[in-house]
Amino acid sequence: MRTQVAIVGSGPSGLLLSQILAKHGVESVIVENRSKDYVLARIRAGVIEHGAVDVLTQYGVADRLHREGMRHDGVYLQWPGERHRIDFVESCGHSVWVYGQTEITKDMIEIREADGQQIFWDVSDTAIHDADTDHPRVTFVDADGSQQSIEADYVAGCDGFHGVSRQTIPESVRTVRERVYPYAWLGILAEVAPSTDELIYALHPDGFAMHSMRSDHVSRLYLQVHPDEVIESWSDDRIWTALSTRMAIDGWELRSGPTLEKSITPMRSFVSAPMRWGRLFLAGDASHIVPPTGAKGLNLAIADVKRLGTALVSKINDGSDALLDRYSDDALERVWLSTHFSWWMTSMLHMPPDTDPDREFLLQMQMTQLKYVTTSTAAMTGLAENYTGSVLPYP
Ligand code: RFL
Ligand code: PHB
């Protein structure tokens, strides 16, 4: 079969790209190696920058986000005995929205399918061929076991960190910059009303803890754990006790409830550049990963895809190469800004391992940073403009 843009991956990046292209009359086909049910159930991000909300709104996929999402005008930073609020609106004039990535994905799949988008679910053996020529191809085995081939003008690699797109780019062309953190996040989704009006990020001698939410009756919470921990050794009781201890503050109580999901995620910063090789363009987690502490992963994916979609439309509809040629360099500017912010937030809020020879020094740096960022107007503004994604304009 033939299409204008072959999209590998039906996560937020691939779905949004197909939506942007369709709005400008450009045809695409998506191939996804998981089942639709699996993609619809995957639980991930929850915080959306105002600029990302604007992009989703502009492309007609944010109606439910505007009805059900929660606008947050600030965030709490905490350490034992103290909880401080950073007011985003006062500091930088912007807010963020709390609305699950699971819901964004669901909304986009519904809209794309209603629009007639071709999505191959449950494929295997995806491979990208001849991306450095004028005739790239994506081959795969479909859900029925038939071999398929898509000839396209361009290929968009939107297949996340473990996908095949990035690996298609020869090692000799790619530069990887990476940091693997000596801790992981244990996350739970729980059927209980949030115990807070805004997100809490807490540093505690037992490790980091954080309280987020999905709705007025579903909470999302995280604990710093050792990267080798297995979820089986964390009973609900153990998790709630750890959360209550690490987030304890006088006059406040953490409500607990049945867990709907729990999992452990390793943490890394990873950037592979360039984001283009010939007619193959990478977007989102396929090209870069950030630790979740700054809530940047999904937002970076949305910013990449807005930029890539606009550039592809400009080339395909108007014959202009200018935006496509600048895509990688321009996208990487925001990638590095968010990589820095996520690394900074992560370093400020997680307990260094007992084995770190610099542990006592690092702890002192963390407390100094936390006190500074919660008292200096300039430092608060820095956090607020990075957290809300307002340092750089959206493309
Ligand atoms: P995704 O979502 O990984 O989607 C890639 C899709 O490609 C498919 N795929 C393939 N398809 C075909 N052939 C192959 N060979 C394929 N290999 C893979 C996959 O099945 C999948 O459907 O990447 P995308 O679209 O770039 O989106 C990125 C975001 O999902 C990610 O950055 C965020 O979830 C990160 N993240 C957060 N980001 C935020 O902005 N705010 C947050 O609050 C936030 N919290 C989080 C997070 C990620 C987390 N985890 C589990 C990694 C919290 C957690 C716990
Ligand atoms: C979430 O709601 O899942 C979430 C919120 C903020 C983060 C990371 C994850 O920094």
PDB file of C-alpha atoms in Angstrom, residues 70-363:
ATOM      1  CA  MET A  70      -8.280  20.062  36.297  1.00  0.00           C
ATOM      2  CA  ARG A  71      -6.428  23.368  35.987  1.00  0.00           C
ATOM      3  CA  HIS A  72      -3.634  23.607  38.562  1.00  0.00           C
ATOM      4  CA  ASP A  73      -2.221  27.023  39.363  1.00  0.00           C
ATOM      5  CA  GLY A  74       0.572  25.795  41.617  1.00  0.00           C
ATOM      6  CA  VAL A  75       2.430  22.925  43.217  1.00  0.00           C
ATOM      7  CA  TYR A  76       3.668  22.035  46.721  1.00  0.00           C
ATOM      8  CA  LEU A  77       7.304  21.296  47.548  1.00  0.00           C
ATOM      9  CA  GLN A  78       7.901  19.617  50.884  1.00  0.00           C
ATOM     10  CA  TRP A  79      10.621  18.358  53.231  1.00  0.00           C
ATOM     11  CA  PRO A  80      10.201  17.065  56.788  1.00  0.00           C
ATOM     12  CA  GLY A  81       8.235  19.626  58.784  1.00  0.00           C
ATOM     13  CA  GLU A  82       7.629  22.100  55.933  1.00  0.00           C
ATOM     14  CA  ARG A  83       5.312  22.319  52.932  1.00  0.00           C
ATOM     15  CA  HIS A  84       5.560  25.319  50.586  1.00  0.00           C
ATOM     16  CA  ARG A  85       3.411  26.292  47.639  1.00  0.00           C
ATOM     17  CA  ILE A  86       4.841  27.660  44.384  1.00  0.00           C
ATOM     18  CA  ASP A  87       2.172  29.786  42.716  1.00  0.00           C
ATOM     19  CA  PHE A  88       2.573  29.382  38.955  1.00  0.00           C
ATOM     20  CA  VAL A  89       0.135  32.110  37.983  1.00  0.00           C
ATOM     21  CA  GLU A  90       1.662  34.682  40.330  1.00  0.00           C
ATOM     22  CA  SER A  91       5.192  33.659  39.282  1.00  0.00           C
ATOM     23  CA  CYS A  92       4.835  33.426  35.513  1.00  0.00           C
ATOM     24  CA  GLY A  93       1.197  33.917  34.541  1.00  0.00           C
ATOM     25  CA  HIS A  94       0.558  30.321  33.408  1.00  0.00           C
ATOM     26  CA  SER A  95      -1.013  27.089  34.702  1.00  0.00           C
ATOM     27  CA  VAL A  96      -0.866  23.367  33.893  1.00  0.00           C
ATOM     28  CA  TRP A  97      -3.688  20.855  33.408  1.00  0.00           C
ATOM     29  CA  VAL A  98      -4.033  17.545  35.185  1.00  0.00           C
ATOM     30  CA  TYR A  99      -5.611  15.039  32.807  1.00  0.00           C
ATOM     31  CA  GLY A 100      -4.399  11.474  32.236  1.00  0.00           C
ATOM     32  CA  GLN A 101      -2.384  10.499  29.183  1.00  0.00           C
ATOM     33  CA  THR A 102      -4.660   7.439  29.106  1.00  0.00           C
ATOM     34  CA  GLU A 103      -7.640   9.770  28.503  1.00  0.00           C
ATOM     35  CA  ILE A 104      -5.816  11.843  25.857  1.00  0.00           C
ATOM     36  CA  THR A 105      -4.935   8.614  24.042  1.00  0.00           C
ATOM     37  CA  LYS A 106      -8.537   7.393  24.258  1.00  0.00           C
ATOM     38  CA  ASP A 107      -9.887  10.712  22.956  1.00  0.00           C
ATOM     39  CA  MET A 108      -7.447  10.720  20.026  1.00  0.00           C
ATOM     40  CA  ILE A 109      -8.086   7.077  19.056  1.00  0.00           C
ATOM     41  CA  GLU A 110     -11.845   7.741  19.003  1.00  0.00           C
ATOM     42  CA  ILE A 111     -11.442  10.851  16.859  1.00  0.00           C
ATOM     43  CA  ARG A 112      -8.914   9.292  14.469  1.00  0.00           C
ATOM     44  CA  GLU A 113     -11.002   6.147  13.975  1.00  0.00           C
ATOM     45  CA  ALA A 114     -14.200   8.145  13.440  1.00  0.00           C
ATOM     46  CA  ASP A 115     -12.267  10.089  10.794  1.00  0.00           C
ATOM     47  CA  GLY A 116     -11.342   6.859   8.970  1.00  0.00           C
ATOM     48  CA  GLN A 117      -7.673   6.776  10.006  1.00  0.00           C
ATOM     49  CA  GLN A 118      -6.035   3.487   9.102  1.00  0.00           C
ATOM     50  CA  ILE A 119      -4.366   1.996  12.181  1.00  0.00           C
ATOM     51  CA  PHE A 120      -2.845  -1.493  12.109  1.00  0.00           C
ATOM     52  CA  TRP A 121      -2.976  -2.780  15.729  1.00  0.00           C
ATOM     53  CA  ASP A 122      -1.099  -5.787  17.063  1.00  0.00           C
ATOM     54  CA  VAL A 123       1.538  -5.894  14.319  1.00  0.00           C
ATOM     55  CA  SER A 124       4.914  -7.614  14.640  1.00  0.00           C
ATOM     56  CA  ASP A 125       8.347  -7.442  12.992  1.00  0.00           C
ATOM     57  CA  THR A 126       8.091  -3.737  12.132  1.00  0.00           C
ATOM     58  CA  ALA A 127      11.055  -2.636   9.998  1.00  0.00           C
ATOM     59  CA  ILE A 128      11.919   0.636   8.257  1.00  0.00           C
ATOM     60  CA  HIS A 129      13.770   0.367   4.934  1.00  0.00           C
ATOM     61  CA  ASP A 130      15.570   2.809   2.639  1.00  0.00           C
ATOM     62  CA  ALA A 131      14.946   5.814   4.907  1.00  0.00           C
ATOM     63  CA  ASP A 132      17.997   7.518   3.406  1.00  0.00           C
ATOM     64  CA  THR A 133      16.512   7.316  -0.114  1.00  0.00           C
ATOM     65  CA  ASP A 134      13.489   8.990  -1.755  1.00  0.00           C
ATOM     66  CA  HIS A 135      11.477   5.781  -1.402  1.00  0.00           C
ATOM     67  CA  PRO A 136      11.264   4.749   2.256  1.00  0.00           C
ATOM     68  CA  ARG A 137       9.157   1.722   3.236  1.00  0.00           C
ATOM     69  CA  VAL A 138       7.756   0.247   6.419  1.00  0.00           C
ATOM     70  CA  THR A 139       7.155  -3.500   6.518  1.00  0.00           C
ATOM     71  CA  PHE A 140       5.406  -5.519   9.218  1.00  0.00           C
ATOM     72  CA  VAL A 141       3.328  -8.610   9.850  1.00  0.00           C
ATOM     73  CA  ASP A 142      -0.297  -7.669  10.524  1.00  0.00           C
ATOM     74  CA  ALA A 143      -2.589  -9.099  13.226  1.00  0.00           C
ATOM     75  CA  ASP A 144      -3.727 -11.861  10.823  1.00  0.00           C
ATOM     76  CA  GLY A 145      -0.166 -12.939  10.115  1.00  0.00           C
ATOM     77  CA  SER A 146       0.056 -11.397   6.617  1.00  0.00           C
ATOM     78  CA  GLN A 147       3.206  -9.631   5.510  1.00  0.00           C
ATOM     79  CA  GLN A 148       2.500  -5.945   4.721  1.00  0.00           C
ATOM     80  CA  SER A 149       4.490  -3.150   3.134  1.00  0.00           C
ATOM     81  CA  ILE A 150       3.781   0.601   3.180  1.00  0.00           C
ATOM     82  CA  GLU A 151       5.515   2.828   0.670  1.00  0.00           C
ATOM     83  CA  ALA A 152       5.559   6.415   1.895  1.00  0.00           C
ATOM     84  CA  ASP A 153       7.046   9.812   1.174  1.00  0.00           C
ATOM     85  CA  TYR A 154       8.134  10.131   4.808  1.00  0.00           C
ATOM     86  CA  VAL A 155       8.339   7.898   7.879  1.00  0.00           C
ATOM     87  CA  ALA A 156       7.627   9.216  11.378  1.00  0.00           C
ATOM     88  CA  GLY A 157       9.259   7.217  14.168  1.00  0.00           C
ATOM     89  CA  CYS A 158       6.784   7.643  17.046  1.00  0.00           C
ATOM     90  CA  ASP A 159       7.427   4.220  18.595  1.00  0.00           C
ATOM     91  CA  GLY A 160       8.749   5.204  22.005  1.00  0.00           C
ATOM     92  CA  PHE A 161      11.994   4.333  23.735  1.00  0.00           C
ATOM     93  CA  HIS A 162      11.940   0.606  22.892  1.00  0.00           C
ATOM     94  CA  GLY A 163      10.858   1.031  19.265  1.00  0.00           C
ATOM     95  CA  VAL A 164      12.716   0.242  16.044  1.00  0.00           C
ATOM     96  CA  SER A 165      12.873   3.740  14.512  1.00  0.00           C
ATOM     97  CA  ARG A 166      15.816   5.097  16.453  1.00  0.00           C
ATOM     98  CA  GLN A 167      17.738   1.823  15.886  1.00  0.00           C
ATOM     99  CA  THR A 168      17.199   2.269  12.127  1.00  0.00           C
ATOM    100  CA  ILE A 169      19.520   5.282  12.180  1.00  0.00           C
ATOM    101  CA  PRO A 170      23.122   4.040  11.834  1.00  0.00           C
ATOM    102  CA  GLU A 171      25.171   4.256  15.038  1.00  0.00           C
ATOM    103  CA  SER A 172      27.773   6.286  13.149  1.00  0.00           C
ATOM    104  CA  VAL A 173      25.197   9.054  12.585  1.00  0.00           C
ATOM    105  CA  ARG A 174      23.776   9.188  16.130  1.00  0.00           C
ATOM    106  CA  THR A 175      25.051  10.806  19.286  1.00  0.00           C
ATOM    107  CA  VAL A 176      23.545   9.589  22.553  1.00  0.00           C
ATOM    108  CA  ARG A 177      23.744  11.495  25.820  1.00  0.00           C
ATOM    109  CA  GLU A 178      22.436   9.568  28.806  1.00  0.00           C
ATOM    110  CA  ARG A 179      22.175   9.433  32.588  1.00  0.00           C
ATOM    111  CA  VAL A 180      20.722   6.474  34.457  1.00  0.00           C
ATOM    112  CA  TYR A 181      19.552   7.410  37.953  1.00  0.00           C
ATOM    113  CA  PRO A 182      20.254   5.168  40.952  1.00  0.00           C
ATOM    114  CA  TYR A 183      16.546   5.004  41.854  1.00  0.00           C
ATOM    115  CA  ALA A 184      13.139   4.180  40.373  1.00  0.00           C
ATOM    116  CA  TRP A 185       9.504   5.257  40.890  1.00  0.00           C
ATOM    117  CA  LEU A 186       6.884   2.939  42.261  1.00  0.00           C
ATOM    118  CA  GLY A 187       3.556   4.341  41.032  1.00  0.00           C
ATOM    119  CA  ILE A 188       0.022   3.511  42.128  1.00  0.00           C
ATOM    120  CA  LEU A 189      -3.360   4.483  40.821  1.00  0.00           C
ATOM    121  CA  ALA A 190      -5.860   4.343  43.691  1.00  0.00           C
ATOM    122  CA  GLU A 191      -9.585   4.616  44.039  1.00  0.00           C
ATOM    123  CA  VAL A 192      -9.623   7.385  46.616  1.00  0.00           C
ATOM    124  CA  ALA A 193     -10.309  11.102  46.543  1.00  0.00           C
ATOM    125  CA  PRO A 194      -7.073  13.129  46.374  1.00  0.00           C
ATOM    126  CA  SER A 195      -5.905  14.338  49.796  1.00  0.00           C
ATOM    127  CA  THR A 196      -4.583  17.541  48.236  1.00  0.00           C
ATOM    128  CA  ASP A 197      -5.829  20.241  45.875  1.00  0.00           C
ATOM    129  CA  GLU A 198      -2.484  20.439  44.012  1.00  0.00           C
ATOM    130  CA  LEU A 199       0.462  18.081  43.436  1.00  0.00           C
ATOM    131  CA  ILE A 200       2.874  17.474  46.325  1.00  0.00           C
ATOM    132  CA  TYR A 201       6.557  16.687  45.688  1.00  0.00           C
ATOM    133  CA  ALA A 202       8.194  15.582  48.972  1.00  0.00           C
ATOM    134  CA  LEU A 203      11.806  14.921  49.949  1.00  0.00           C
ATOM    135  CA  HIS A 204      12.111  12.625  52.985  1.00  0.00           C
ATOM    136  CA  PRO A 205      15.018  10.646  54.522  1.00  0.00           C
ATOM    137  CA  ASP A 206      13.250   7.417  53.427  1.00  0.00           C
ATOM    138  CA  GLY A 207      13.090   8.730  49.845  1.00  0.00           C
ATOM    139  CA  PHE A 208      10.989  10.913  47.550  1.00  0.00           C
ATOM    140  CA  ALA A 209       7.183  10.713  47.535  1.00  0.00           C
ATOM    141  CA  MET A 210       4.616  12.480  45.433  1.00  0.00           C
ATOM    142  CA  HIS A 211       0.870  12.918  45.281  1.00  0.00           C
ATOM    143  CA  SER A 212      -0.899  13.491  41.978  1.00  0.00           C
ATOM    144  CA  MET A 213      -4.442  12.766  40.861  1.00  0.00           C
ATOM    145  CA  ARG A 214      -6.652  11.861  37.935  1.00  0.00           C
ATOM    146  CA  SER A 215     -10.111  12.988  39.094  1.00  0.00           C
ATOM    147  CA  ASP A 216     -12.031  13.849  42.261  1.00  0.00           C
ATOM    148  CA  HIS A 217     -12.183  10.139  43.118  1.00  0.00           C
ATOM    149  CA  VAL A 218      -8.926   8.721  41.676  1.00  0.00           C
ATOM    150  CA  SER A 219      -5.451   9.518  43.019  1.00  0.00           C
ATOM    151  CA  ARG A 220      -2.013   8.824  41.527  1.00  0.00           C
ATOM    152  CA  LEU A 221       0.923   8.523  43.928  1.00  0.00           C
ATOM    153  CA  TYR A 222       4.609   7.687  43.606  1.00  0.00           C
ATOM    154  CA  LEU A 223       7.457   6.511  45.868  1.00  0.00           C
ATOM    155  CA  GLN A 224      11.190   6.514  45.267  1.00  0.00           C
ATOM    156  CA  VAL A 225      12.440   2.911  45.447  1.00  0.00           C
ATOM    157  CA  HIS A 226      15.687   1.114  44.651  1.00  0.00           C
ATOM    158  CA  PRO A 227      15.856   0.252  40.915  1.00  0.00           C
ATOM    159  CA  ASP A 228      16.133  -3.463  41.767  1.00  0.00           C
ATOM    160  CA  GLU A 229      12.896  -3.501  43.804  1.00  0.00           C
ATOM    161  CA  VAL A 230      10.147  -5.815  42.579  1.00  0.00           C
ATOM    162  CA  ILE A 231       6.509  -4.797  42.847  1.00  0.00           C
ATOM    163  CA  GLU A 232       5.644  -8.117  44.568  1.00  0.00           C
ATOM    164  CA  SER A 233       7.456  -7.001  47.722  1.00  0.00           C
ATOM    165  CA  TRP A 234       5.241  -3.915  47.997  1.00  0.00           C
ATOM    166  CA  SER A 235       1.860  -4.785  49.507  1.00  0.00           C
ATOM    167  CA  ASP A 236      -0.787  -2.049  49.489  1.00  0.00           C
ATOM    168  CA  ASP A 237      -0.259  -1.639  53.239  1.00  0.00           C
ATOM    169  CA  ARG A 238       3.462  -1.151  52.835  1.00  0.00           C
ATOM    170  CA  ILE A 239       2.933   1.405  50.058  1.00  0.00           C
ATOM    171  CA  TRP A 240       0.353   3.472  51.975  1.00  0.00           C
ATOM    172  CA  THR A 241       2.476   3.414  55.141  1.00  0.00           C
ATOM    173  CA  ALA A 242       5.517   4.632  53.196  1.00  0.00           C
ATOM    174  CA  LEU A 243       3.479   7.346  51.451  1.00  0.00           C
ATOM    175  CA  SER A 244       1.972   8.558  54.771  1.00  0.00           C
ATOM    176  CA  THR A 245       5.380   8.642  56.456  1.00  0.00           C
ATOM    177  CA  ARG A 246       7.150  10.447  53.638  1.00  0.00           C
ATOM    178  CA  MET A 247       4.412  13.035  53.079  1.00  0.00           C
ATOM    179  CA  ALA A 248       3.461  13.561  56.740  1.00  0.00           C
ATOM    180  CA  ILE A 249       2.912  17.145  57.846  1.00  0.00           C
ATOM    181  CA  ASP A 250       1.090  18.500  60.912  1.00  0.00           C
ATOM    182  CA  GLY A 251      -2.631  18.979  60.373  1.00  0.00           C
ATOM    183  CA  TRP A 252      -2.758  16.948  57.136  1.00  0.00           C
ATOM    184  CA  GLU A 253      -3.694  13.343  56.577  1.00  0.00           C
ATOM    185  CA  LEU A 254      -3.282  11.071  53.568  1.00  0.00           C
ATOM    186  CA  ARG A 255      -6.463   9.189  52.647  1.00  0.00           C
ATOM    187  CA  SER A 256      -5.828   5.628  51.410  1.00  0.00           C
ATOM    188  CA  GLY A 257      -7.947   3.376  49.207  1.00  0.00           C
ATOM    189  CA  PRO A 258      -7.860   0.284  46.991  1.00  0.00           C
ATOM    190  CA  THR A 259      -5.134   0.326  44.339  1.00  0.00           C
ATOM    191  CA  LEU A 260      -6.217  -0.069  40.724  1.00  0.00           C
ATOM    192  CA  GLU A 261      -2.705  -0.458  39.313  1.00  0.00           C
ATOM    193  CA  LYS A 262       0.870  -0.505  40.599  1.00  0.00           C
ATOM    194  CA  SER A 263       4.205  -0.677  38.794  1.00  0.00           C
ATOM    195  CA  ILE A 264       7.875   0.300  39.042  1.00  0.00           C
ATOM    196  CA  THR A 265       9.562   2.492  36.413  1.00  0.00           C
ATOM    197  CA  PRO A 266      13.338   2.997  36.121  1.00  0.00           C
ATOM    198  CA  MET A 267      14.517   6.570  35.660  1.00  0.00           C
ATOM    199  CA  ARG A 268      16.824   7.897  33.000  1.00  0.00           C
ATOM    200  CA  SER A 269      17.641  10.960  30.956  1.00  0.00           C
ATOM    201  CA  PHE A 270      18.404  10.033  27.353  1.00  0.00           C
ATOM    202  CA  VAL A 271      18.768  12.122  24.204  1.00  0.00           C
ATOM    203  CA  SER A 272      19.612  10.677  20.783  1.00  0.00           C
ATOM    204  CA  ALA A 273      20.460  13.242  18.097  1.00  0.00           C
ATOM    205  CA  PRO A 274      19.821  14.074  15.334  1.00  0.00           C
ATOM    206  CA  MET A 275      16.066  13.475  15.199  1.00  0.00           C
ATOM    207  CA  ARG A 276      16.190  12.997  11.425  1.00  0.00           C
ATOM    208  CA  TRP A 277      17.876  10.582   9.080  1.00  0.00           C
ATOM    209  CA  GLY A 278      16.947  11.126   5.428  1.00  0.00           C
ATOM    210  CA  ARG A 279      13.162  10.739   5.257  1.00  0.00           C
ATOM    211  CA  LEU A 280      12.847   9.273   8.754  1.00  0.00           C
ATOM    212  CA  PHE A 281      11.898  11.713  11.523  1.00  0.00           C
ATOM    213  CA  LEU A 282      11.810  10.777  15.228  1.00  0.00           C
ATOM    214  CA  ALA A 283       9.358  12.313  17.701  1.00  0.00           C
ATOM    215  CA  GLY A 284       8.685  11.853  21.420  1.00  0.00           C
ATOM    216  CA  ASP A 285      10.149   9.014  23.485  1.00  0.00           C
ATOM    217  CA  ALA A 286      11.626   7.412  20.346  1.00  0.00           C
ATOM    218  CA  SER A 287      14.274  10.101  20.500  1.00  0.00           C
ATOM    219  CA  HIS A 288      14.435  11.211  24.134  1.00  0.00           C
ATOM    220  CA  ILE A 289      13.461  10.130  27.649  1.00  0.00           C
ATOM    221  CA  VAL A 290      13.289  12.242  30.793  1.00  0.00           C
ATOM    222  CA  PRO A 291      12.784  11.131  34.389  1.00  0.00           C
ATOM    223  CA  PRO A 292       9.132  11.789  35.346  1.00  0.00           C
ATOM    224  CA  THR A 293       9.887  14.297  38.146  1.00  0.00           C
ATOM    225  CA  GLY A 294       9.379  17.336  35.930  1.00  0.00           C
ATOM    226  CA  ALA A 295       6.318  15.884  34.113  1.00  0.00           C
ATOM    227  CA  LYS A 296       7.898  16.665  30.752  1.00  0.00           C
ATOM    228  CA  GLY A 297       7.820  13.461  28.628  1.00  0.00           C
ATOM    229  CA  LEU A 298       4.345  13.756  27.156  1.00  0.00           C
ATOM    230  CA  ASN A 299       4.682  17.519  26.757  1.00  0.00           C
ATOM    231  CA  LEU A 300       7.912  17.128  24.789  1.00  0.00           C
ATOM    232  CA  ALA A 301       6.199  14.548  22.591  1.00  0.00           C
ATOM    233  CA  ILE A 302       3.369  17.014  21.866  1.00  0.00           C
ATOM    234  CA  ALA A 303       5.822  19.844  21.105  1.00  0.00           C
ATOM    235  CA  ASP A 304       7.901  17.603  18.763  1.00  0.00           C
ATOM    236  CA  VAL A 305       4.834  16.433  16.904  1.00  0.00           C
ATOM    237  CA  LYS A 306       3.396  19.925  16.454  1.00  0.00           C
ATOM    238  CA  ARG A 307       6.724  20.956  14.942  1.00  0.00           C
ATOM    239  CA  LEU A 308       7.053  17.826  12.786  1.00  0.00           C
ATOM    240  CA  GLY A 309       3.442  17.916  11.616  1.00  0.00           C
ATOM    241  CA  THR A 310       3.725  21.558  10.588  1.00  0.00           C
ATOM    242  CA  ALA A 311       7.013  20.887   8.782  1.00  0.00           C
ATOM    243  CA  LEU A 312       5.677  17.857   6.881  1.00  0.00           C
ATOM    244  CA  VAL A 313       2.549  19.771   5.841  1.00  0.00           C
ATOM    245  CA  SER A 314       4.679  22.689   4.670  1.00  0.00           C
ATOM    246  CA  LYS A 315       6.798  20.340   2.524  1.00  0.00           C
ATOM    247  CA  ILE A 316       3.986  18.135   1.208  1.00  0.00           C
ATOM    248  CA  ASN A 317       1.425  20.877   0.532  1.00  0.00           C
ATOM    249  CA  ASP A 318       3.685  23.831  -0.328  1.00  0.00           C
ATOM    250  CA  GLY A 319       6.956  22.198  -1.390  1.00  0.00           C
ATOM    251  CA  SER A 320       8.994  24.038   1.235  1.00  0.00           C
ATOM    252  CA  ASP A 321      11.943  22.219   2.844  1.00  0.00           C
ATOM    253  CA  ALA A 322      12.795  24.968   5.318  1.00  0.00           C
ATOM    254  CA  LEU A 323      10.915  23.662   8.394  1.00  0.00           C
ATOM    255  CA  LEU A 324      11.807  20.009   7.789  1.00  0.00           C
ATOM    256  CA  ASP A 325      15.473  20.938   7.497  1.00  0.00           C
ATOM    257  CA  ARG A 326      15.323  22.776  10.822  1.00  0.00           C
ATOM    258  CA  TYR A 327      13.160  20.195  12.610  1.00  0.00           C
ATOM    259  CA  SER A 328      15.886  18.344  14.498  1.00  0.00           C
ATOM    260  CA  ASP A 329      17.833  21.418  15.641  1.00  0.00           C
ATOM    261  CA  ASP A 330      14.705  23.338  16.652  1.00  0.00           C
ATOM    262  CA  ALA A 331      13.104  20.399  18.482  1.00  0.00           C
ATOM    263  CA  LEU A 332      16.306  19.598  20.356  1.00  0.00           C
ATOM    264  CA  GLU A 333      16.356  23.061  21.914  1.00  0.00           C
ATOM    265  CA  ARG A 334      13.173  22.286  23.892  1.00  0.00           C
ATOM    266  CA  VAL A 335      14.335  18.701  24.488  1.00  0.00           C
ATOM    267  CA  TRP A 336      17.502  19.895  26.212  1.00  0.00           C
ATOM    268  CA  LEU A 337      15.637  22.530  28.232  1.00  0.00           C
ATOM    269  CA  SER A 338      13.206  19.903  29.556  1.00  0.00           C
ATOM    270  CA  THR A 339      16.036  17.410  30.064  1.00  0.00           C
ATOM    271  CA  HIS A 340      17.797  19.963  32.228  1.00  0.00           C
ATOM    272  CA  PHE A 341      14.666  20.799  34.238  1.00  0.00           C
ATOM    273  CA  SER A 342      13.770  17.137  34.834  1.00  0.00           C
ATOM    274  CA  TRP A 343      17.341  16.350  35.903  1.00  0.00           C
ATOM    275  CA  TRP A 344      17.334  19.366  38.255  1.00  0.00           C
ATOM    276  CA  MET A 345      13.958  18.496  39.842  1.00  0.00           C
ATOM    277  CA  THR A 346      15.003  14.836  40.150  1.00  0.00           C
ATOM    278  CA  SER A 347      18.337  15.694  41.779  1.00  0.00           C
ATOM    279  CA  MET A 348      16.715  18.131  44.207  1.00  0.00           C
ATOM    280  CA  LEU A 349      14.029  15.713  45.397  1.00  0.00           C
ATOM    281  CA  HIS A 350      15.495  12.167  45.548  1.00  0.00           C
ATOM    282  CA  MET A 351      17.622  10.695  48.320  1.00  0.00           C
ATOM    283  CA  PRO A 352      21.065   9.740  47.010  1.00  0.00           C
ATOM    284  CA  PRO A 353      21.940   6.071  47.622  1.00  0.00           C
ATOM    285  CA  ASP A 354      23.711   5.175  50.898  1.00  0.00           C
ATOM    286  CA  THR A 355      26.711   4.110  48.833  1.00  0.00           C
ATOM    287  CA  ASP A 356      27.230   7.533  47.215  1.00  0.00           C
ATOM    288  CA  PRO A 357      30.503   8.911  48.608  1.00  0.00           C
ATOM    289  CA  ASP A 358      29.148  12.467  48.167  1.00  0.00           C
ATOM    290  CA  ARG A 359      25.854  11.721  49.947  1.00  0.00           C
ATOM    291  CA  GLU A 360      26.198  14.163  52.846  1.00  0.00           C
ATOM    292  CA  PHE A 361      27.314  16.924  50.494  1.00  0.00           C
ATOM    293  CA  LEU A 362      24.432  16.242  48.094  1.00  0.00           C
ATOM    294  CA  LEU A 363      21.881  16.295  50.947  1.00  0.00           C
TER     295      LEU A 363
END
